[in-house]
mmCIF file of C-alpha atoms and ligand atoms in Angstrom:
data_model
loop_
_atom_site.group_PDB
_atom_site.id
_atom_site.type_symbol
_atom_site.label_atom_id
_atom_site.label_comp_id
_atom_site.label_asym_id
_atom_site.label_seq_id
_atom_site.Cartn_x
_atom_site.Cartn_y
_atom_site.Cartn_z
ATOM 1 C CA UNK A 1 0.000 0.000 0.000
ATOM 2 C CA UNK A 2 1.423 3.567 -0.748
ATOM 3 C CA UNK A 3 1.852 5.896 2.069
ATOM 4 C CA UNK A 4 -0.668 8.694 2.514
ATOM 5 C CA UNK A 5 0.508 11.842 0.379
ATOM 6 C CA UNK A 6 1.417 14.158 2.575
ATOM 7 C CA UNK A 7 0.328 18.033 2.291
ATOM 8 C CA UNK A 8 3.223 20.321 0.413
ATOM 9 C CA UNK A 9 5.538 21.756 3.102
ATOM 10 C CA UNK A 10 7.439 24.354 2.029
ATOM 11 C CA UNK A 11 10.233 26.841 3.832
ATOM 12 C CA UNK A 12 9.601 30.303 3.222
ATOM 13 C CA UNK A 13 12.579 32.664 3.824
ATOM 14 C CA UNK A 14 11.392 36.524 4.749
ATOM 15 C CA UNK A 15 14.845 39.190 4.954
ATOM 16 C CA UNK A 16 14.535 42.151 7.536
ATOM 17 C CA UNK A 17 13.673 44.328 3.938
ATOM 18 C CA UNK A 18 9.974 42.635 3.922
ATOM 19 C CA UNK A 19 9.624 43.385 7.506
ATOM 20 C CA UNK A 20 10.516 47.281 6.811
ATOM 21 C CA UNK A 21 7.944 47.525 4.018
ATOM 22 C CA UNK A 22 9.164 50.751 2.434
ATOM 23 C CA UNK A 23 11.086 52.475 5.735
ATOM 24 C CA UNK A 24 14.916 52.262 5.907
ATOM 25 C CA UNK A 25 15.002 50.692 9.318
ATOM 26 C CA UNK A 26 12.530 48.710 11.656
ATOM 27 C CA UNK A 27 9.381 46.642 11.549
ATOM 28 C CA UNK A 28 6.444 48.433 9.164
ATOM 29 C CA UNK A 29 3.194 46.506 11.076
ATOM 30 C CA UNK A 30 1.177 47.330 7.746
ATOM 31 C CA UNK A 31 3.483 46.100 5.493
ATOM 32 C CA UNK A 32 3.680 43.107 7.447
ATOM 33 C CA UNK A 33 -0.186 42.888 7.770
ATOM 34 C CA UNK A 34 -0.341 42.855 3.897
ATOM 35 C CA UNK A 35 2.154 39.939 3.707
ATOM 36 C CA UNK A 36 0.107 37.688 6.750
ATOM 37 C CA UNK A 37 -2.819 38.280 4.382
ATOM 38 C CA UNK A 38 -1.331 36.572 1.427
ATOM 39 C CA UNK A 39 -0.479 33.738 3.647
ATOM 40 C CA UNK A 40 -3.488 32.957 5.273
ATOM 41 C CA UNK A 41 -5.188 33.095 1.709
ATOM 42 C CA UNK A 42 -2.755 30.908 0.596
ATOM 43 C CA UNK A 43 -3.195 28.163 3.535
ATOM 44 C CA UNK A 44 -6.753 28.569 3.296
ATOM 45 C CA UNK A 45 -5.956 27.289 -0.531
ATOM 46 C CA UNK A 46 -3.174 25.295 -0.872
ATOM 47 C CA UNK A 47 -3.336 23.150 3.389
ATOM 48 C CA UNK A 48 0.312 24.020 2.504
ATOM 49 C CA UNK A 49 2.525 23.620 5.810
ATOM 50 C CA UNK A 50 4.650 26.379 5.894
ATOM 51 C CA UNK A 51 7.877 27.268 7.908
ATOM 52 C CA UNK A 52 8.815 30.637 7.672
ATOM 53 C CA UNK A 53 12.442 31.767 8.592
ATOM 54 C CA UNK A 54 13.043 35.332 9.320
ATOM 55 C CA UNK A 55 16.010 37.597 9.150
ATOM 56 C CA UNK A 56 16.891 40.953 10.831
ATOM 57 C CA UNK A 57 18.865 43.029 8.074
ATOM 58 C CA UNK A 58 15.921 45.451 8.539
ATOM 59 C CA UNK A 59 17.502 46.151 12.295
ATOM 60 C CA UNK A 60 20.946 44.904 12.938
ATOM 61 C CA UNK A 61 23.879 43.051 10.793
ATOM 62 C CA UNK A 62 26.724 41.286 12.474
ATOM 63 C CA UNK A 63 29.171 42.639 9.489
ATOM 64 C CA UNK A 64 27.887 46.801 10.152
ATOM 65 C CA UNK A 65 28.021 46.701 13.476
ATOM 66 C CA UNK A 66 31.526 45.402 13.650
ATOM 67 C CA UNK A 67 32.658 47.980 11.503
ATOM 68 C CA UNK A 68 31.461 50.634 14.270
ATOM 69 C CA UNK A 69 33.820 48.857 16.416
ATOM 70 C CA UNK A 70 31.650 46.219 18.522
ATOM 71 C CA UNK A 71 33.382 42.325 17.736
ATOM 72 C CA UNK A 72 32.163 40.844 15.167
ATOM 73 C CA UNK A 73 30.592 37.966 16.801
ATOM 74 C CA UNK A 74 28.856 40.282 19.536
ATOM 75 C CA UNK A 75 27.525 41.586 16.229
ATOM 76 C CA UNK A 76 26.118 38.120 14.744
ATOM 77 C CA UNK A 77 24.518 37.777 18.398
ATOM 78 C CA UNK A 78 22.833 41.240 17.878
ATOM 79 C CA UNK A 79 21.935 40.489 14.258
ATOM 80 C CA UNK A 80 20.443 37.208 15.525
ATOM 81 C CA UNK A 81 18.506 38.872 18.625
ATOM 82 C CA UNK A 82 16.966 41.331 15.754
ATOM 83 C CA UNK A 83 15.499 38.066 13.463
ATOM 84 C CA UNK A 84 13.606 37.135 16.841
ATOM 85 C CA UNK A 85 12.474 40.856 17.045
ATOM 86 C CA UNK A 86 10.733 40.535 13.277
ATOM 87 C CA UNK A 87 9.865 36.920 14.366
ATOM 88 C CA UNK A 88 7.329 37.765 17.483
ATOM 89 C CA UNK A 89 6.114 40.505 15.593
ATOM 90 C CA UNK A 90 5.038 37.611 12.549
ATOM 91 C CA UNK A 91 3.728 35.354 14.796
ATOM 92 C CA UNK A 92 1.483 37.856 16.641
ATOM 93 C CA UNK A 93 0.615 39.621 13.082
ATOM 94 C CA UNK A 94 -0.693 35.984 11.557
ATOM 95 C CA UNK A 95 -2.892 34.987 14.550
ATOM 96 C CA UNK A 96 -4.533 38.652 14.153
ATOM 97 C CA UNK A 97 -4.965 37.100 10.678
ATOM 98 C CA UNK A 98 -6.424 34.044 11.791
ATOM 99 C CA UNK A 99 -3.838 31.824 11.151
ATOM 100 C CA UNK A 100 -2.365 30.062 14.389
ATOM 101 C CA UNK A 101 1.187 29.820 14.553
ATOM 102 C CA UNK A 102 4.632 29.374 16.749
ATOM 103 C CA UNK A 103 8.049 31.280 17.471
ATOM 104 C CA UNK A 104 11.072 28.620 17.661
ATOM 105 C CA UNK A 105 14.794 29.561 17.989
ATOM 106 C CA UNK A 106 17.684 28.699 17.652
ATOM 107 C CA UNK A 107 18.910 30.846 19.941
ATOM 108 C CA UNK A 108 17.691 30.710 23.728
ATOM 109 C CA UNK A 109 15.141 33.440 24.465
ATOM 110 C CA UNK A 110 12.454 31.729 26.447
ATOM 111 C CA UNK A 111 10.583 34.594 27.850
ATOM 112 C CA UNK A 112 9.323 34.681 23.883
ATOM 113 C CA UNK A 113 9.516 31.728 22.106
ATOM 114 C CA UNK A 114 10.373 28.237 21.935
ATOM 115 C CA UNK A 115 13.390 26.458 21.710
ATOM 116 C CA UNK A 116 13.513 24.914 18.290
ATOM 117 C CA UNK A 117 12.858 21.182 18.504
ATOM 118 C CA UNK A 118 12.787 19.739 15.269
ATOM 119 C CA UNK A 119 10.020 16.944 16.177
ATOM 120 C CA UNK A 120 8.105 19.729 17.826
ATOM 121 C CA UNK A 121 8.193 21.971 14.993
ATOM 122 C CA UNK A 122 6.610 19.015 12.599
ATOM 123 C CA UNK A 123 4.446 18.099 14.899
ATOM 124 C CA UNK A 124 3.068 21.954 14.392
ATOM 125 C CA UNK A 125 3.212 21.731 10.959
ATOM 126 C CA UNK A 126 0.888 18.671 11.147
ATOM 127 C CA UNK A 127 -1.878 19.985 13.442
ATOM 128 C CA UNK A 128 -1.582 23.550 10.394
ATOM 129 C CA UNK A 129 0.118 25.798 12.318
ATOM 130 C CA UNK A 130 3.050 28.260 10.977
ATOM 131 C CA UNK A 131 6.417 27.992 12.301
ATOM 132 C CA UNK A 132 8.384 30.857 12.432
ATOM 133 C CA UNK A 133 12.179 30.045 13.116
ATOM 134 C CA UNK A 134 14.202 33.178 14.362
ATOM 135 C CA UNK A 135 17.951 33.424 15.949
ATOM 136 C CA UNK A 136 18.979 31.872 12.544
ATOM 137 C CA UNK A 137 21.286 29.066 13.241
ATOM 138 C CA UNK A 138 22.214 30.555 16.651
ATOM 139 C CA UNK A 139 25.851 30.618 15.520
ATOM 140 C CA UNK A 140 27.845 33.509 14.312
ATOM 141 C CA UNK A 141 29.782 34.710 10.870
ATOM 142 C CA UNK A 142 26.788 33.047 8.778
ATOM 143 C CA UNK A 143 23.101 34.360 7.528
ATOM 144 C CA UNK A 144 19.659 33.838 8.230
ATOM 145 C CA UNK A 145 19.753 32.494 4.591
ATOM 146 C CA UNK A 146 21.899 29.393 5.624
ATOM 147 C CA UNK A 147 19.740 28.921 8.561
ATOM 148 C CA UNK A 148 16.372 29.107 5.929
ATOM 149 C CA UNK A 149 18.040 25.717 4.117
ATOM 150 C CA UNK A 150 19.223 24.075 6.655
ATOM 151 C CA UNK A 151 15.411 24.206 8.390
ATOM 152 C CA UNK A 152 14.392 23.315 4.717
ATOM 153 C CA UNK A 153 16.306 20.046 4.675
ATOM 154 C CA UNK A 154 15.642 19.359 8.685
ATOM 155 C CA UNK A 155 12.058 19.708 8.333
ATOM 156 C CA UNK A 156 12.304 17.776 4.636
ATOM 157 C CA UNK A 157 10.263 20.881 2.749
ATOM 158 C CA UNK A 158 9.499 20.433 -0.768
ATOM 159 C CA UNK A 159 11.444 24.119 -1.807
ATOM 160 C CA UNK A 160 12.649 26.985 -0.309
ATOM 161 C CA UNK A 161 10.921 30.055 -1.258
ATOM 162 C CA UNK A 162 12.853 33.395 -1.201
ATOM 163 C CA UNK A 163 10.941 36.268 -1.203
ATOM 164 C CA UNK A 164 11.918 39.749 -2.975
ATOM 165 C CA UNK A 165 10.655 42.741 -3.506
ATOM 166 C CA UNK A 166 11.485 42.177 -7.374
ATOM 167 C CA UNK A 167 9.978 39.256 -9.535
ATOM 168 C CA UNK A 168 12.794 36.760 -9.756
ATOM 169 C CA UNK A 169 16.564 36.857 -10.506
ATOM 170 C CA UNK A 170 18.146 39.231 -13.226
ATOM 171 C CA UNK A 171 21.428 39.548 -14.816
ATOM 172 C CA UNK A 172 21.882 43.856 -13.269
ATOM 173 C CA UNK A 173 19.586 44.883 -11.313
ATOM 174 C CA UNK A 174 16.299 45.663 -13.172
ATOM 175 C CA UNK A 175 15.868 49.275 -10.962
ATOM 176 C CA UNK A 176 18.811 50.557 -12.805
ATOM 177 C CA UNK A 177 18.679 49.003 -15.925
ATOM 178 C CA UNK A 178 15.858 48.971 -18.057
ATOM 179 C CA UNK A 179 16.911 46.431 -20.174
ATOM 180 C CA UNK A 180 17.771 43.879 -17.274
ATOM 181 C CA UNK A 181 16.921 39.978 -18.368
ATOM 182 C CA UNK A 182 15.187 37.838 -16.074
ATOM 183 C CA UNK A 183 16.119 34.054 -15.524
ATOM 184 C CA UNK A 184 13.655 31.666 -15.289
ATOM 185 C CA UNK A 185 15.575 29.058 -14.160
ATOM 186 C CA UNK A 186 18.976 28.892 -12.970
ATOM 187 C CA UNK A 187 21.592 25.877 -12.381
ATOM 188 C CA UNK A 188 23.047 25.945 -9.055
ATOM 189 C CA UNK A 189 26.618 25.940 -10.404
ATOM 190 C CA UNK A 190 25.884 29.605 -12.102
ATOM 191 C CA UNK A 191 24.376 31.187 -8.968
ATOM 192 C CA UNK A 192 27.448 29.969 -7.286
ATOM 193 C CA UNK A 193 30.030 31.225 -9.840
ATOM 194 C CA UNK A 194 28.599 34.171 -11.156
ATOM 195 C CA UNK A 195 29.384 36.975 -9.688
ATOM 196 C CA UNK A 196 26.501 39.440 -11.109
ATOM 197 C CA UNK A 197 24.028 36.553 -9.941
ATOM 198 C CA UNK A 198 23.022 37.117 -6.086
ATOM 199 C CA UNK A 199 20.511 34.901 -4.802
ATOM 200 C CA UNK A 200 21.727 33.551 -1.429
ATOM 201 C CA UNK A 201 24.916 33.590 0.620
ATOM 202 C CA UNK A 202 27.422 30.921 -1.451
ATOM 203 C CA UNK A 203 26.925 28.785 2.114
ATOM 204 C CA UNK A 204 23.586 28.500 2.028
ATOM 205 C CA UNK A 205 23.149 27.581 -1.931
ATOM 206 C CA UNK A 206 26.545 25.179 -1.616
ATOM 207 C CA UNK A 207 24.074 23.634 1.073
ATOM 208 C CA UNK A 208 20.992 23.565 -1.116
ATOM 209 C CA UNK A 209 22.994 22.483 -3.886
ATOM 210 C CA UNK A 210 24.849 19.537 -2.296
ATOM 211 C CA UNK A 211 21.053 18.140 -0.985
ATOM 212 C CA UNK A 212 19.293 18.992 -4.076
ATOM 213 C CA UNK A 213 16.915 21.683 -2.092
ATOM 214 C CA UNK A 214 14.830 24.063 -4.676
ATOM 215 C CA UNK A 215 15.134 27.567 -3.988
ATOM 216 C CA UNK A 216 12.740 29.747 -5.889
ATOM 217 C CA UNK A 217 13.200 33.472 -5.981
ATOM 218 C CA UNK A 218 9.863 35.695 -6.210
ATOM 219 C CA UNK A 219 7.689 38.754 -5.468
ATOM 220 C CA UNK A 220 5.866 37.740 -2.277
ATOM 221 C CA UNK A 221 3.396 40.831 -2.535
ATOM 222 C CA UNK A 222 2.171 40.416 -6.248
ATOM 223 C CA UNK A 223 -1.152 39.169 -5.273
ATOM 224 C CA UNK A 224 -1.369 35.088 -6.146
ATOM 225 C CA UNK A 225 2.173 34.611 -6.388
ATOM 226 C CA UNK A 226 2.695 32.106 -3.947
ATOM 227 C CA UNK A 227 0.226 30.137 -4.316
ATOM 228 C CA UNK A 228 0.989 29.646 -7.977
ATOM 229 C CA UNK A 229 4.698 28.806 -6.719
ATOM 230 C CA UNK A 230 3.108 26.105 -4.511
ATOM 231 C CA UNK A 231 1.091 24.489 -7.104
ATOM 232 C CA UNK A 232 4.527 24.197 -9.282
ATOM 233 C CA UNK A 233 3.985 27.242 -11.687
ATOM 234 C CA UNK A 234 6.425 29.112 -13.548
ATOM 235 C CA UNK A 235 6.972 32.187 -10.686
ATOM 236 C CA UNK A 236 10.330 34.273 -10.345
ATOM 237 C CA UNK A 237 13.453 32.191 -11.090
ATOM 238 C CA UNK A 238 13.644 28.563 -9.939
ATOM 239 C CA UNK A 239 17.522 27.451 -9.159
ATOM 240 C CA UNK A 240 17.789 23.892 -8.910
HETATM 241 N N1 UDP B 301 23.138 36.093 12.016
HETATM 242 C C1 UDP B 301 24.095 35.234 12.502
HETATM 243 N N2 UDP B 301 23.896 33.892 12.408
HETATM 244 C C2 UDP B 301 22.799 33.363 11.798
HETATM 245 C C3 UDP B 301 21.845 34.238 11.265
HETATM 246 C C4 UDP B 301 22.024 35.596 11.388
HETATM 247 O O1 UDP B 301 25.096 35.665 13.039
HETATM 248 O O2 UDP B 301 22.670 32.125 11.734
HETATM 249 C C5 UDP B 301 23.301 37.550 12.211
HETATM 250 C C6 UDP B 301 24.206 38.199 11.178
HETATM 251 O O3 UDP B 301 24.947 39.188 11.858
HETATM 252 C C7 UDP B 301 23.244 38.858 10.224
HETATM 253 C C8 UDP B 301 22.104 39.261 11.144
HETATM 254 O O4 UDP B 301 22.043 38.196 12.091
HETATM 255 O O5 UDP B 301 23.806 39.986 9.601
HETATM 256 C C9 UDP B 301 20.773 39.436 10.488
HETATM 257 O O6 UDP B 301 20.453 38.302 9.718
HETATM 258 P P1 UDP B 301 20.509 38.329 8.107
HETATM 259 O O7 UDP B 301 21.536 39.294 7.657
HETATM 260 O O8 UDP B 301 20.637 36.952 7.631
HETATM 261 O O9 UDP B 301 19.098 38.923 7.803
HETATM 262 P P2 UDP B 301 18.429 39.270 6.396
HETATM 263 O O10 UDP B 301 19.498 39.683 5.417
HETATM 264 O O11 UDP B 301 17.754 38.021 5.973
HETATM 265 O O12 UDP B 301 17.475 40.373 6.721
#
């Protein structure tokens, strides 16, 4: 007899920029409103499982803060401490949208959240609520965006799913120049060895790479988009 087929899980990975909506620093509550909307439409149509990990660019990196003089690994610490700032405020943001979900870190802030327990976290998943993972890997000198795959492979996801504020991956960057081309799809091997071609951190796609994880780049805030990602459309630019 074949096994029951299980809902689509996927990871979705959020950067401090969709937290600050259109400010230069900080958490924009609307902005984030907007962005719980699209996901509880989305669960409502897809009974996806979804694991969101969060970053904190939008309020402290390790790499700027060292530069004012504060060790760089104090700095990771503060960087990670920020991802569980953007990650309460997600959690709290989605119930008010109806859609029950859970903080875990990696990192040990109790008063907040819960540690992350990877049998825990599934066991979430199953019963349909969101996990949000903050304090990234809970170790310095790496990114929230190694901490996103490595949750994708623990928690066996079907893809990644990186959201941007721009429709996929281009050769220049398509603000400048009119003329940018998208990619639809991209090999693994060019993300990591072209230079022009930023989608992750080189650890975190050498990761994806090495366990054949999906990562699909996209516009989380075009109405639609994710869903049509979920059912296997052709949105943003697939690397695989
Ligand atoms: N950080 C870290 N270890 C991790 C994840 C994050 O040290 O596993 C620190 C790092 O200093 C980083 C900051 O947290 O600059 C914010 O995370 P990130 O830059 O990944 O956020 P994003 O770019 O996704 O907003």
């Amino acid at each position: 007899m074949q096994p029951p087929k299980r809902q689509p899980r996927v990871l979705l990975k959020l950067s401090g920029e969709q937290f600050a909506g259109d400010r230069e620093y900080g958490v924009d509550p609307e902005f984030v409103n907007r962005l719980a909307q699209e996901l509880a439409e989305t669960i409502e149509a897809t009974g996806v499982q979804l694991t969101i990990v969060v970053g904190g660019g939008n309020i402290m990196r390790g790499a700027s803060v060292a530069k004012s003089g504060i060790e760089r690994a104090t700095g990771d610490y503060m960087g990670m401490l920020a991802t569980v700032i953007n990650g309460i405020a997600l959690v709290d943001i989605l119930e008010q949208n109806g859609v029950s979900a859970r903080a875990q870190t990696r990192l040990r802030v109790d008063s907040v959240a819960e540690p992350y327990i990877r049998r825990r976290a599934i066991r979430h998943l199953e019963k349909g609520r969101v996990v949000v993972i903050a304090g990234g890997t809970g170790n310095p000198y790496v990114t929230s965006d190694t901490a996103a795959v490595s949750a994708g492979l623990e928690l066996e996801c079907d893809m990644v799913l990186k959201a941007t504020k721009v429709d996929g991956v281009y050769d220049k960057d398509p603000h400048k120049h009119p003329e940018a081309k998208k990619f639809s799809t991209l090999s693994f091997n060019q993300v990591l060895t072209d230079p022009h071609i930023k989608v992750m951190d080189n650890a975190a796609i050498s990761l994806a790479m090495d366990n054949h994880l999906p990562i699909v780049v996209f516009d989380l805030l075009t109405h639609g988009n994710i869903r049509r990602v979920i059912k296997g459309e052709a949105v943003g630019t697939k690397v695989e």
